[in-house]
Amino acid sequence: MTENILHMDISWLNMHSDDFSEKAKGRIAHASEVCKLLISTIQRLAFSISPQMLCDLGLNVTMEWLCHEFSILNSIACTFESDYDEEAITHEMKIDFFRISQDALTNLLDHSRAGDIRIFIKDIGDGIQLIIQDSGNGFNTVLEKQISGLFSIQERANSINGKVTVQNNTGNGTGISVTVEKLNLAVNS
């Protein structure tokens, strides 16, 4: 809210700057651009802390947004596909699938040199599965346990009785899947 007031004040100064020196006009223009950047950053941080979009629009729309934003910010193609009944999973599971995807994207950005990333959520009969696949360089499985992002993914998966599987194809990408059995969905409701 404060950042919007600041932006309005700077805009007002800019509109009434006829009597200002060129140097002052330049500083006002710079302050206006910094303010826009600040507003954008605050909005992104607020979303990453508490994804209200997830509550308002659901997991599928939020995951599509996450992939779109990731693609724009990092120039790496990221797509999301789903084939499951979103109403069949708990709110906690939606949040954890979203957070696991965020963690995985951060890991991939830091370690994989991926050209493209695909995220899927699908019904596999006896469970619901989140799959994150990349076309990057993979990693040394001996170091797997040392990567903090994988630890975080495992912790989140444990909180929803999920099982994490990592498929590493050194030089050909990595696949991370989290599977939650449907009988565990009732336990988490």
PDB file of C-alpha atoms in Angstrom:
ATOM      1  CA  MET A   1       0.000   0.000   0.000  1.00  0.00           C
ATOM      2  CA  THR A   2       2.763   2.457   0.931  1.00  0.00           C
ATOM      3  CA  GLU A   3       4.554   1.692  -2.326  1.00  0.00           C
ATOM      4  CA  ASN A   4       1.413   2.655  -4.302  1.00  0.00           C
ATOM      5  CA  ILE A   5       1.165   5.972  -2.455  1.00  0.00           C
ATOM      6  CA  LEU A   6       4.839   6.613  -3.157  1.00  0.00           C
ATOM      7  CA  HIS A   7       4.239   5.868  -6.846  1.00  0.00           C
ATOM      8  CA  MET A   8       1.252   8.262  -6.914  1.00  0.00           C
ATOM      9  CA  ASP A   9       3.314  11.026  -5.292  1.00  0.00           C
ATOM     10  CA  ILE A  10       6.163  10.561  -7.750  1.00  0.00           C
ATOM     11  CA  SER A  11       3.709  10.563 -10.654  1.00  0.00           C
ATOM     12  CA  TRP A  12       2.157  13.784  -9.338  1.00  0.00           C
ATOM     13  CA  LEU A  13       5.621  15.388  -9.122  1.00  0.00           C
ATOM     14  CA  ASN A  14       6.349  14.262 -12.660  1.00  0.00           C
ATOM     15  CA  MET A  15       3.111  15.813 -13.975  1.00  0.00           C
ATOM     16  CA  HIS A  16       3.891  19.134 -12.222  1.00  0.00           C
ATOM     17  CA  SER A  17       7.569  19.321 -13.006  1.00  0.00           C
ATOM     18  CA  ASP A  18       7.493  22.134 -15.598  1.00  0.00           C
ATOM     19  CA  ASP A  19       9.400  24.492 -13.293  1.00  0.00           C
ATOM     20  CA  PHE A  20      11.999  21.877 -12.272  1.00  0.00           C
ATOM     21  CA  SER A  21      15.506  21.760 -13.645  1.00  0.00           C
ATOM     22  CA  GLU A  22      16.407  19.005 -16.126  1.00  0.00           C
ATOM     23  CA  LYS A  23      18.472  17.337 -13.409  1.00  0.00           C
ATOM     24  CA  ALA A  24      15.462  17.288 -11.049  1.00  0.00           C
ATOM     25  CA  LYS A  25      13.217  15.947 -13.830  1.00  0.00           C
ATOM     26  CA  GLY A  26      15.754  13.205 -14.467  1.00  0.00           C
ATOM     27  CA  ARG A  27      15.808  12.257 -10.788  1.00  0.00           C
ATOM     28  CA  ILE A  28      11.994  12.143 -10.693  1.00  0.00           C
ATOM     29  CA  ALA A  29      11.927   9.897 -13.779  1.00  0.00           C
ATOM     30  CA  HIS A  30      14.528   7.626 -12.176  1.00  0.00           C
ATOM     31  CA  ALA A  31      12.571   7.513  -8.898  1.00  0.00           C
ATOM     32  CA  SER A  32       9.434   6.606 -10.862  1.00  0.00           C
ATOM     33  CA  GLU A  33      11.179   3.660 -12.545  1.00  0.00           C
ATOM     34  CA  VAL A  34      12.661   2.454  -9.247  1.00  0.00           C
ATOM     35  CA  CYS A  35       9.211   2.698  -7.660  1.00  0.00           C
ATOM     36  CA  LYS A  36       7.686   0.556 -10.426  1.00  0.00           C
ATOM     37  CA  LEU A  37      10.426  -2.022  -9.912  1.00  0.00           C
ATOM     38  CA  LEU A  38       9.834  -1.935  -6.144  1.00  0.00           C
ATOM     39  CA  ILE A  39       6.095  -2.508  -6.585  1.00  0.00           C
ATOM     40  CA  SER A  40       6.726  -5.449  -8.918  1.00  0.00           C
ATOM     41  CA  THR A  41       9.266  -6.978  -6.517  1.00  0.00           C
ATOM     42  CA  ILE A  42       6.942  -6.614  -3.523  1.00  0.00           C
ATOM     43  CA  GLN A  43       4.112  -8.257  -5.456  1.00  0.00           C
ATOM     44  CA  ARG A  44       6.344 -11.200  -6.438  1.00  0.00           C
ATOM     45  CA  LEU A  45       7.618 -11.604  -2.863  1.00  0.00           C
ATOM     46  CA  ALA A  46       4.110 -11.464  -1.441  1.00  0.00           C
ATOM     47  CA  PHE A  47       3.035 -14.192  -3.858  1.00  0.00           C
ATOM     48  CA  SER A  48       5.964 -16.440  -3.057  1.00  0.00           C
ATOM     49  CA  ILE A  49       5.287 -16.125   0.675  1.00  0.00           C
ATOM     50  CA  SER A  50       1.545 -16.687   0.525  1.00  0.00           C
ATOM     51  CA  PRO A  51       0.119 -17.815  -2.814  1.00  0.00           C
ATOM     52  CA  GLN A  52      -3.355 -16.280  -2.556  1.00  0.00           C
ATOM     53  CA  MET A  53      -3.803 -17.172  -6.199  1.00  0.00           C
ATOM     54  CA  LEU A  54      -3.735 -20.834  -5.160  1.00  0.00           C
ATOM     55  CA  CYS A  55      -6.723 -20.290  -2.856  1.00  0.00           C
ATOM     56  CA  ASP A  56      -8.603 -18.097  -5.312  1.00  0.00           C
ATOM     57  CA  LEU A  57      -7.996 -19.829  -8.646  1.00  0.00           C
ATOM     58  CA  GLY A  58      -6.753 -23.313  -7.835  1.00  0.00           C
ATOM     59  CA  LEU A  59      -3.605 -25.311  -8.350  1.00  0.00           C
ATOM     60  CA  ASN A  60      -3.762 -25.701 -12.125  1.00  0.00           C
ATOM     61  CA  VAL A  61      -4.032 -21.980 -12.853  1.00  0.00           C
ATOM     62  CA  THR A  62      -1.353 -21.204 -10.259  1.00  0.00           C
ATOM     63  CA  MET A  63       1.031 -23.793 -11.731  1.00  0.00           C
ATOM     64  CA  GLU A  64       0.484 -22.398 -15.228  1.00  0.00           C
ATOM     65  CA  TRP A  65       1.279 -18.933 -13.857  1.00  0.00           C
ATOM     66  CA  LEU A  66       4.397 -20.254 -12.074  1.00  0.00           C
ATOM     67  CA  CYS A  67       5.725 -21.807 -15.284  1.00  0.00           C
ATOM     68  CA  HIS A  68       4.921 -18.681 -17.291  1.00  0.00           C
ATOM     69  CA  GLU A  69       6.672 -16.397 -14.791  1.00  0.00           C
ATOM     70  CA  PHE A  70       9.664 -18.743 -14.582  1.00  0.00           C
ATOM     71  CA  SER A  71       9.955 -18.742 -18.378  1.00  0.00           C
ATOM     72  CA  ILE A  72       9.801 -14.960 -18.598  1.00  0.00           C
ATOM     73  CA  LEU A  73      12.256 -14.315 -15.778  1.00  0.00           C
ATOM     74  CA  ASN A  74      14.822 -16.965 -16.744  1.00  0.00           C
ATOM     75  CA  SER A  75      14.436 -17.416 -20.524  1.00  0.00           C
ATOM     76  CA  ILE A  76      13.943 -21.158 -20.010  1.00  0.00           C
ATOM     77  CA  ALA A  77      10.841 -22.821 -21.444  1.00  0.00           C
ATOM     78  CA  CYS A  78       8.625 -24.204 -18.688  1.00  0.00           C
ATOM     79  CA  THR A  79       5.274 -25.880 -19.334  1.00  0.00           C
ATOM     80  CA  PHE A  80       2.592 -27.331 -17.091  1.00  0.00           C
ATOM     81  CA  GLU A  81       0.099 -30.071 -17.920  1.00  0.00           C
ATOM     82  CA  SER A  82      -2.491 -31.731 -15.735  1.00  0.00           C
ATOM     83  CA  ASP A  83      -4.638 -34.823 -15.938  1.00  0.00           C
ATOM     84  CA  TYR A  84      -6.325 -35.256 -12.542  1.00  0.00           C
ATOM     85  CA  ASP A  85      -9.337 -34.058 -10.569  1.00  0.00           C
ATOM     86  CA  GLU A  86      -8.157 -31.025  -8.623  1.00  0.00           C
ATOM     87  CA  GLU A  87     -11.118 -31.335  -6.271  1.00  0.00           C
ATOM     88  CA  ALA A  88      -9.858 -34.785  -5.203  1.00  0.00           C
ATOM     89  CA  ILE A  89      -6.744 -33.438  -3.480  1.00  0.00           C
ATOM     90  CA  THR A  90      -6.438 -31.581  -0.201  1.00  0.00           C
ATOM     91  CA  HIS A  91      -5.551 -27.918   0.196  1.00  0.00           C
ATOM     92  CA  GLU A  92      -2.345 -28.934   1.993  1.00  0.00           C
ATOM     93  CA  MET A  93      -1.384 -31.122  -0.954  1.00  0.00           C
ATOM     94  CA  LYS A  94      -2.015 -28.254  -3.379  1.00  0.00           C
ATOM     95  CA  ILE A  95       0.250 -25.978  -1.353  1.00  0.00           C
ATOM     96  CA  ASP A  96       2.962 -28.629  -1.075  1.00  0.00           C
ATOM     97  CA  PHE A  97       2.843 -29.487  -4.794  1.00  0.00           C
ATOM     98  CA  PHE A  98       3.179 -25.772  -5.549  1.00  0.00           C
ATOM     99  CA  ARG A  99       6.085 -25.317  -3.091  1.00  0.00           C
ATOM    100  CA  ILE A 100       7.819 -28.493  -4.310  1.00  0.00           C
ATOM    101  CA  SER A 101       7.589 -27.127  -7.849  1.00  0.00           C
ATOM    102  CA  GLN A 102       9.066 -23.801  -6.705  1.00  0.00           C
ATOM    103  CA  ASP A 103      11.934 -25.618  -4.963  1.00  0.00           C
ATOM    104  CA  ALA A 104      12.563 -27.808  -8.003  1.00  0.00           C
ATOM    105  CA  LEU A 105      12.602 -24.814 -10.348  1.00  0.00           C
ATOM    106  CA  THR A 106      15.095 -23.054  -8.080  1.00  0.00           C
ATOM    107  CA  ASN A 107      17.284 -26.181  -8.041  1.00  0.00           C
ATOM    108  CA  LEU A 108      17.081 -26.544 -11.794  1.00  0.00           C
ATOM    109  CA  LEU A 109      17.991 -22.919 -12.298  1.00  0.00           C
ATOM    110  CA  ASP A 110      21.002 -23.222  -9.995  1.00  0.00           C
ATOM    111  CA  HIS A 111      22.301 -26.617 -11.076  1.00  0.00           C
ATOM    112  CA  SER A 112      20.926 -28.121 -14.278  1.00  0.00           C
ATOM    113  CA  ARG A 113      21.487 -25.759 -17.209  1.00  0.00           C
ATOM    114  CA  ALA A 114      18.142 -26.936 -18.547  1.00  0.00           C
ATOM    115  CA  GLY A 115      16.841 -25.785 -21.900  1.00  0.00           C
ATOM    116  CA  ASP A 116      13.282 -26.666 -21.033  1.00  0.00           C
ATOM    117  CA  ILE A 117      11.293 -27.882 -18.050  1.00  0.00           C
ATOM    118  CA  ARG A 118       8.005 -29.769 -17.976  1.00  0.00           C
ATOM    119  CA  ILE A 119       5.771 -30.106 -14.936  1.00  0.00           C
ATOM    120  CA  PHE A 120       2.886 -32.581 -14.827  1.00  0.00           C
ATOM    121  CA  ILE A 121       0.277 -33.475 -12.244  1.00  0.00           C
ATOM    122  CA  LYS A 122      -1.593 -36.625 -13.136  1.00  0.00           C
ATOM    123  CA  ASP A 123      -3.861 -39.296 -11.777  1.00  0.00           C
ATOM    124  CA  ILE A 124      -2.012 -42.623 -11.941  1.00  0.00           C
ATOM    125  CA  GLY A 125      -4.887 -44.810 -10.782  1.00  0.00           C
ATOM    126  CA  ASP A 126      -3.944 -45.480  -7.173  1.00  0.00           C
ATOM    127  CA  GLY A 127      -2.336 -42.080  -6.626  1.00  0.00           C
ATOM    128  CA  ILE A 128      -1.701 -38.523  -7.735  1.00  0.00           C
ATOM    129  CA  GLN A 129       1.750 -37.744  -9.077  1.00  0.00           C
ATOM    130  CA  LEU A 130       3.672 -34.503  -9.509  1.00  0.00           C
ATOM    131  CA  ILE A 131       6.473 -34.841 -12.060  1.00  0.00           C
ATOM    132  CA  ILE A 132       9.129 -32.231 -12.821  1.00  0.00           C
ATOM    133  CA  GLN A 133      11.390 -33.057 -15.775  1.00  0.00           C
ATOM    134  CA  ASP A 134      14.210 -31.046 -17.241  1.00  0.00           C
ATOM    135  CA  SER A 135      16.544 -31.347 -20.202  1.00  0.00           C
ATOM    136  CA  GLY A 136      19.583 -30.235 -18.199  1.00  0.00           C
ATOM    137  CA  ASN A 137      22.851 -31.920 -17.383  1.00  0.00           C
ATOM    138  CA  GLY A 138      21.657 -34.067 -14.464  1.00  0.00           C
ATOM    139  CA  PHE A 139      23.765 -34.402 -11.333  1.00  0.00           C
ATOM    140  CA  ASN A 140      25.984 -36.775  -9.425  1.00  0.00           C
ATOM    141  CA  THR A 141      23.691 -39.074  -7.422  1.00  0.00           C
ATOM    142  CA  VAL A 142      26.328 -39.327  -4.669  1.00  0.00           C
ATOM    143  CA  LEU A 143      25.723 -35.613  -4.035  1.00  0.00           C
ATOM    144  CA  GLU A 144      21.931 -36.026  -4.240  1.00  0.00           C
ATOM    145  CA  LYS A 145      21.423 -36.018  -0.471  1.00  0.00           C
ATOM    146  CA  GLN A 146      23.592 -32.912  -0.091  1.00  0.00           C
ATOM    147  CA  ILE A 147      21.476 -30.688  -2.332  1.00  0.00           C
ATOM    148  CA  SER A 148      19.332 -28.634   0.028  1.00  0.00           C
ATOM    149  CA  GLY A 149      16.537 -28.258  -2.534  1.00  0.00           C
ATOM    150  CA  LEU A 150      16.081 -32.018  -2.669  1.00  0.00           C
ATOM    151  CA  PHE A 151      16.000 -32.148   1.112  1.00  0.00           C
ATOM    152  CA  SER A 152      13.281 -29.494   1.114  1.00  0.00           C
ATOM    153  CA  ILE A 153      11.318 -31.419  -1.523  1.00  0.00           C
ATOM    154  CA  GLN A 154      11.593 -34.598   0.555  1.00  0.00           C
ATOM    155  CA  GLU A 155      10.401 -32.785   3.702  1.00  0.00           C
ATOM    156  CA  ARG A 156       7.372 -31.339   1.910  1.00  0.00           C
ATOM    157  CA  ALA A 157       6.538 -34.702   0.349  1.00  0.00           C
ATOM    158  CA  ASN A 158       6.758 -36.377   3.771  1.00  0.00           C
ATOM    159  CA  SER A 159       4.251 -33.876   5.170  1.00  0.00           C
ATOM    160  CA  ILE A 160       1.616 -35.178   2.721  1.00  0.00           C
ATOM    161  CA  ASN A 161       2.693 -38.856   2.952  1.00  0.00           C
ATOM    162  CA  GLY A 162       4.273 -38.605  -0.479  1.00  0.00           C
ATOM    163  CA  LYS A 163       7.134 -40.606  -1.933  1.00  0.00           C
ATOM    164  CA  VAL A 164       9.915 -38.805  -3.816  1.00  0.00           C
ATOM    165  CA  THR A 165      11.679 -40.490  -6.706  1.00  0.00           C
ATOM    166  CA  VAL A 166      14.613 -38.940  -8.539  1.00  0.00           C
ATOM    167  CA  GLN A 167      15.521 -40.201 -11.986  1.00  0.00           C
ATOM    168  CA  ASN A 168      18.906 -38.868 -12.943  1.00  0.00           C
ATOM    169  CA  ASN A 169      20.193 -39.169 -16.471  1.00  0.00           C
ATOM    170  CA  THR A 170      23.600 -37.518 -16.181  1.00  0.00           C
ATOM    171  CA  GLY A 171      23.961 -35.325 -19.238  1.00  0.00           C
ATOM    172  CA  ASN A 172      20.316 -35.831 -20.253  1.00  0.00           C
ATOM    173  CA  GLY A 173      18.298 -34.206 -17.507  1.00  0.00           C
ATOM    174  CA  THR A 174      16.573 -35.130 -14.304  1.00  0.00           C
ATOM    175  CA  GLY A 175      13.071 -36.185 -13.348  1.00  0.00           C
ATOM    176  CA  ILE A 176      11.677 -35.653  -9.875  1.00  0.00           C
ATOM    177  CA  SER A 177       8.349 -37.196  -8.989  1.00  0.00           C
ATOM    178  CA  VAL A 178       6.246 -37.025  -5.858  1.00  0.00           C
ATOM    179  CA  THR A 179       3.540 -39.648  -5.572  1.00  0.00           C
ATOM    180  CA  VAL A 180       0.748 -39.550  -3.007  1.00  0.00           C
ATOM    181  CA  GLU A 181      -1.404 -42.665  -2.797  1.00  0.00           C
ATOM    182  CA  LYS A 182      -5.123 -41.960  -2.907  1.00  0.00           C
ATOM    183  CA  LEU A 183      -5.675 -43.768   0.386  1.00  0.00           C
ATOM    184  CA  ASN A 184      -3.352 -41.138   1.936  1.00  0.00           C
ATOM    185  CA  LEU A 185      -5.549 -38.358   0.584  1.00  0.00           C
ATOM    186  CA  ALA A 186      -8.270 -39.279   3.063  1.00  0.00           C
ATOM    187  CA  VAL A 187      -5.685 -39.266   5.887  1.00  0.00           C
ATOM    188  CA  ASN A 188      -4.638 -35.703   4.991  1.00  0.00           C
ATOM    189  CA  SER A 189      -8.144 -34.277   4.589  1.00  0.00           C
TER     190      SER A 189
END
